Short mmCIF file of C-alpha atoms in Angstrom, two decimals:
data_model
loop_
_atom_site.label_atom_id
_atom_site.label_comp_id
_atom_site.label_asym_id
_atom_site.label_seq_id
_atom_site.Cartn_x
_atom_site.Cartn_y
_atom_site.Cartn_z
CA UNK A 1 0.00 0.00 0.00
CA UNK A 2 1.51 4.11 -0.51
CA UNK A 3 -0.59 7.19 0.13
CA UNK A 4 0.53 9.72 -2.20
CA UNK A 5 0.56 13.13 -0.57
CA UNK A 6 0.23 15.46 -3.63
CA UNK A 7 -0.33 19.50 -4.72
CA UNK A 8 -2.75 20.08 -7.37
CA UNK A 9 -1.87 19.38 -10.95
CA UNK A 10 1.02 16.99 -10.36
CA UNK A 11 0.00 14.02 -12.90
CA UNK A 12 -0.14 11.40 -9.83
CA UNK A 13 -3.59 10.01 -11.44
CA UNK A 14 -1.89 9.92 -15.08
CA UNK A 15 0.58 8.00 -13.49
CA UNK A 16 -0.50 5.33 -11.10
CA UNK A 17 -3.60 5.28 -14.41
CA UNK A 18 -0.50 4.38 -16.44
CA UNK A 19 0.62 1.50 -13.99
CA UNK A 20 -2.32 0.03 -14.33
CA UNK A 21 -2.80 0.32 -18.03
CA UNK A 22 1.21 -1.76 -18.20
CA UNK A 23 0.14 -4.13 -15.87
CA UNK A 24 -3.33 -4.44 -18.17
CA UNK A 25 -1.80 -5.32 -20.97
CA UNK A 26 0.89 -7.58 -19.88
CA UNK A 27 -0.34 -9.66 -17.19
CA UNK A 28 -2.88 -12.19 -17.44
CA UNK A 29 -5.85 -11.81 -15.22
CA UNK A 30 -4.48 -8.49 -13.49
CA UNK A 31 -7.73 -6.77 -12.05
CA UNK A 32 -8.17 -3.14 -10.86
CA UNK A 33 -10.65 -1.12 -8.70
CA UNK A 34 -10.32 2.67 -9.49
CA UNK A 35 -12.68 4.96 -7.44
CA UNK A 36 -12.98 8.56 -7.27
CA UNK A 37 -15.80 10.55 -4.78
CA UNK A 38 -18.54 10.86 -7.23
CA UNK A 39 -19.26 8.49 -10.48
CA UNK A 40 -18.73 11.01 -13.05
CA UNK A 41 -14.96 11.21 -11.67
CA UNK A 42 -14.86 7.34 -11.96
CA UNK A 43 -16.34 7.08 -16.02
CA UNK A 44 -18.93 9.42 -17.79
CA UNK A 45 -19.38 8.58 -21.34
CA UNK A 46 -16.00 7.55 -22.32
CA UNK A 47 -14.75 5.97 -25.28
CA UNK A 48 -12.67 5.50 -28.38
CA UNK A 49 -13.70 6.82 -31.34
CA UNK A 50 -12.11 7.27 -34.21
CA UNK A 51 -8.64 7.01 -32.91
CA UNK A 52 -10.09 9.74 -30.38
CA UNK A 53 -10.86 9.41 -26.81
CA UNK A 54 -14.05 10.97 -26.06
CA UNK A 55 -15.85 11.98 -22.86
CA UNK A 56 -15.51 13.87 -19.41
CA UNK A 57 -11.59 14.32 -19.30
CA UNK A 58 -11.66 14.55 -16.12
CA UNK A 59 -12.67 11.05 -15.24
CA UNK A 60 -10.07 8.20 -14.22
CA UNK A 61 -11.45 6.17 -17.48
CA UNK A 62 -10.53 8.94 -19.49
CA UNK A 63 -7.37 8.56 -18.12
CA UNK A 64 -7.00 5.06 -18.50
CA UNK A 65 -8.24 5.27 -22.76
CA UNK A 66 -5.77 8.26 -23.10
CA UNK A 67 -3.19 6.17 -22.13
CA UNK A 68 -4.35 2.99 -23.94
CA UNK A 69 -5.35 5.28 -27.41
CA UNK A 70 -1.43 6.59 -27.36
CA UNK A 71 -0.10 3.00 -27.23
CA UNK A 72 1.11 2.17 -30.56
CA UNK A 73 -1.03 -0.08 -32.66
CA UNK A 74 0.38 -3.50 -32.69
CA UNK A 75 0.41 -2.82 -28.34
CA UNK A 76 -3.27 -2.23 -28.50
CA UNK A 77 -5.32 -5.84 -27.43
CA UNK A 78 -8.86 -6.32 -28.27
CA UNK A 79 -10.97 -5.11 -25.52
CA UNK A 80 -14.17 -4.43 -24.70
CA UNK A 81 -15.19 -0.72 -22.63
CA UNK A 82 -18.44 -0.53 -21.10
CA UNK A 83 -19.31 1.67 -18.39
CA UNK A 84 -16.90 1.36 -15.71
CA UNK A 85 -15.50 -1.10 -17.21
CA UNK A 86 -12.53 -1.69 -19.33
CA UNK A 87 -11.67 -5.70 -20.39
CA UNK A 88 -9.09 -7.03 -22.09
CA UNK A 89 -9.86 -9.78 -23.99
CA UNK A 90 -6.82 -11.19 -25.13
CA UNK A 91 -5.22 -12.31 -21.30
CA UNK A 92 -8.24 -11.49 -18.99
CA UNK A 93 -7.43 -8.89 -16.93
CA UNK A 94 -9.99 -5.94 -16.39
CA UNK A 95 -10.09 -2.69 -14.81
CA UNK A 96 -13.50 -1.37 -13.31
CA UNK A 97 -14.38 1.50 -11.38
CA UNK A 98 -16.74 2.90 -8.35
CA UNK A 99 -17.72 5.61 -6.50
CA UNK A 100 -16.16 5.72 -3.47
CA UNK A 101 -19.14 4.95 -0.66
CA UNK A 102 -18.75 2.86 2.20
CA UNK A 103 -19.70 -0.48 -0.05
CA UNK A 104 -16.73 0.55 -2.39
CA UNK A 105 -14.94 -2.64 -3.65
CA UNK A 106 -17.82 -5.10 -1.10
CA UNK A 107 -17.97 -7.67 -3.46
CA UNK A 108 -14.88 -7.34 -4.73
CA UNK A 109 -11.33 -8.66 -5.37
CA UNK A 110 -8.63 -7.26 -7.13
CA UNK A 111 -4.96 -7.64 -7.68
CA UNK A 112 -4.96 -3.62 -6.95
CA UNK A 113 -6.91 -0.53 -5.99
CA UNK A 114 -6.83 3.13 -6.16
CA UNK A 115 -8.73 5.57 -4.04
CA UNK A 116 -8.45 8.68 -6.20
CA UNK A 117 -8.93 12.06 -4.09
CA UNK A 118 -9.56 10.42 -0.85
CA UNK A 119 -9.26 13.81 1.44
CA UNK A 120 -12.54 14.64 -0.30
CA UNK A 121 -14.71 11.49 0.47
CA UNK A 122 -17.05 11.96 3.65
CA UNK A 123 -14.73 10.93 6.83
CA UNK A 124 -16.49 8.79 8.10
CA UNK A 125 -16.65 7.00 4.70
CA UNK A 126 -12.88 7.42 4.15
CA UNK A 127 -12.33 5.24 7.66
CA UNK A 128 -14.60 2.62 6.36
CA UNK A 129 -12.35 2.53 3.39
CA UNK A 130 -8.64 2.72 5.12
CA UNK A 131 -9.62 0.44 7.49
CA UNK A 132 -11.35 -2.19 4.87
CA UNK A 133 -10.11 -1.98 1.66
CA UNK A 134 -6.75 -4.64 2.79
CA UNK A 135 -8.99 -7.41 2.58
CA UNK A 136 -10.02 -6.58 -1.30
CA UNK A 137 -6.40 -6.13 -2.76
CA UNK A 138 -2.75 -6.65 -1.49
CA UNK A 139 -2.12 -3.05 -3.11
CA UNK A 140 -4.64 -0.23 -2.37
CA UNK A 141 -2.77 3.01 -3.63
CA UNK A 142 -4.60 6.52 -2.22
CA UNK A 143 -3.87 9.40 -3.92
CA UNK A 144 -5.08 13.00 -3.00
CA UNK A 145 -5.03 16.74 -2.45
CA UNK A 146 -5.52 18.11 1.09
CA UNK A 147 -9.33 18.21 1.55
CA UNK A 148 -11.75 20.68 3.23
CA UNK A 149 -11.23 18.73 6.59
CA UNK A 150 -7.98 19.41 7.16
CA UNK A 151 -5.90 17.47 9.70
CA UNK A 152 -8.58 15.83 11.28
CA UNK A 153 -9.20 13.79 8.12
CA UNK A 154 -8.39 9.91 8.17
CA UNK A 155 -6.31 10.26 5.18
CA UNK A 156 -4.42 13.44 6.54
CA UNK A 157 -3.66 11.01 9.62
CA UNK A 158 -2.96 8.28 7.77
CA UNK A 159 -0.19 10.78 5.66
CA UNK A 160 1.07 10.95 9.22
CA UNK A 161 1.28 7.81 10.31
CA UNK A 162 4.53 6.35 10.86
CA UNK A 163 3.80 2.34 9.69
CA UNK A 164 2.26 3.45 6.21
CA UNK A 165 4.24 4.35 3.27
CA UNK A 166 4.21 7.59 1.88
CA UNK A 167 5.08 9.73 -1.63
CA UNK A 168 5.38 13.16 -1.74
CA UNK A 169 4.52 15.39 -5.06
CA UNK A 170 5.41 18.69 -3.48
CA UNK A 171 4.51 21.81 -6.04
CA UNK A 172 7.99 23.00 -5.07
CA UNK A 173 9.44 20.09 -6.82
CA UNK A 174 7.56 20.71 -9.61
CA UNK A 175 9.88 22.07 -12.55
CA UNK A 176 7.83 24.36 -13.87
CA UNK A 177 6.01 25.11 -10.76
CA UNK A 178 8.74 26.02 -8.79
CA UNK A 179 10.09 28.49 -11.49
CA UNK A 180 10.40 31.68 -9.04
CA UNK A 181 10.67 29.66 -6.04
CA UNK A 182 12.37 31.64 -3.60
CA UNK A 183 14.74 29.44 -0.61
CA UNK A 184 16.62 30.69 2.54
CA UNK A 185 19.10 28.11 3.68
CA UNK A 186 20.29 30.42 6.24
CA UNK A 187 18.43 33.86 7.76
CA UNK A 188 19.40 36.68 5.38
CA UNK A 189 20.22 34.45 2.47
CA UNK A 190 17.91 34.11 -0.14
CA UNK A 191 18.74 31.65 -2.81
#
């Protein structure tokens, strides 16, 4: 499991979304979970058409096609997309998504999961998903902006908790957010 501790706009989603697609295509019977606070975050209308990936952009299956459409051609496997749903059909593996409630992967297992924005589920709803999601998948990967509850959040005390593993995607790291960035080693030096 790794929380990813991120500032806006720093491509985490594109990224662990482009884990998943690898692991997708190469790995026979690999199955995902991808959730995000509301359903139209999770899949609205997306699709593939005519070379063209269509649909809110915004959603993690949006995501996930992007990523698949820009593989070259003789990468691409047949598949079949429904609504939250994305198969594989040539080894079996299939991603498919939820909103995250507290029944969010019941049901369920997977060879991985990602909670996408969890600082902005409900609390108590978050809890219910820290503290059950282990039994689903051996790899649950959250990923998320501070949210409007601060540090009384479960995942903002999870970020702080000493046994789970974190990544940082600090805007000051950023390359071309950082441009400007102003640092003082020492009082009266400003680098």
């Amino acid at each position: 499991d790794v929380n990813i501790d991120k500032s806006r706009d720093a491509g985490a989603s594109f990224v662990i979304c482009g884990l998943f697609v690898f692991y997708w295509l190469i790995q026979n019977d690999f199955t995902v979970l991808v959730g995000s606070r509301i359903e139209d975050l999770v899949d609205r209308s997306t699709e593939i058409t005519g070379g063209t990936v269509t649909g809110n952009e915004m959603s993690l299956f949006f995501k996930l096609l992007y990523l698949l459409n820009s593989c070259p051609i003789y990468l691409q496997p047949k598949f079949l997309k429904s609504h939250m749903l994305l198969q594989n059909l040539s080894n079996g593996s299939s991603i498919t998504g939820q909103a995250t409630s507290a029944s969010f992967g019941k049901g369920s297992r997977a060879t991985a999961i990602m909670i996408d924005e969890l600082a902005a589920v409900e609390p108590n709803v978050a809890q219910c998903l820290i503290e059950n999601l282990s039994d689903v998948a051996h790899c649950v990967i959250s990923n998320s902006t501070q949210g409007a509850w601060g540090a009384s959040h479960p995942y903002a005390k999870l970020l702080t908790d000493p046994r789970t593993k974190k990544i940082v995607l600090d805007w000051t790291g950023h390359p071309v957010k950082s441009k400007g960035l102003y640092q003082s080693e020492r009082e009266g030096e400003v680098t």
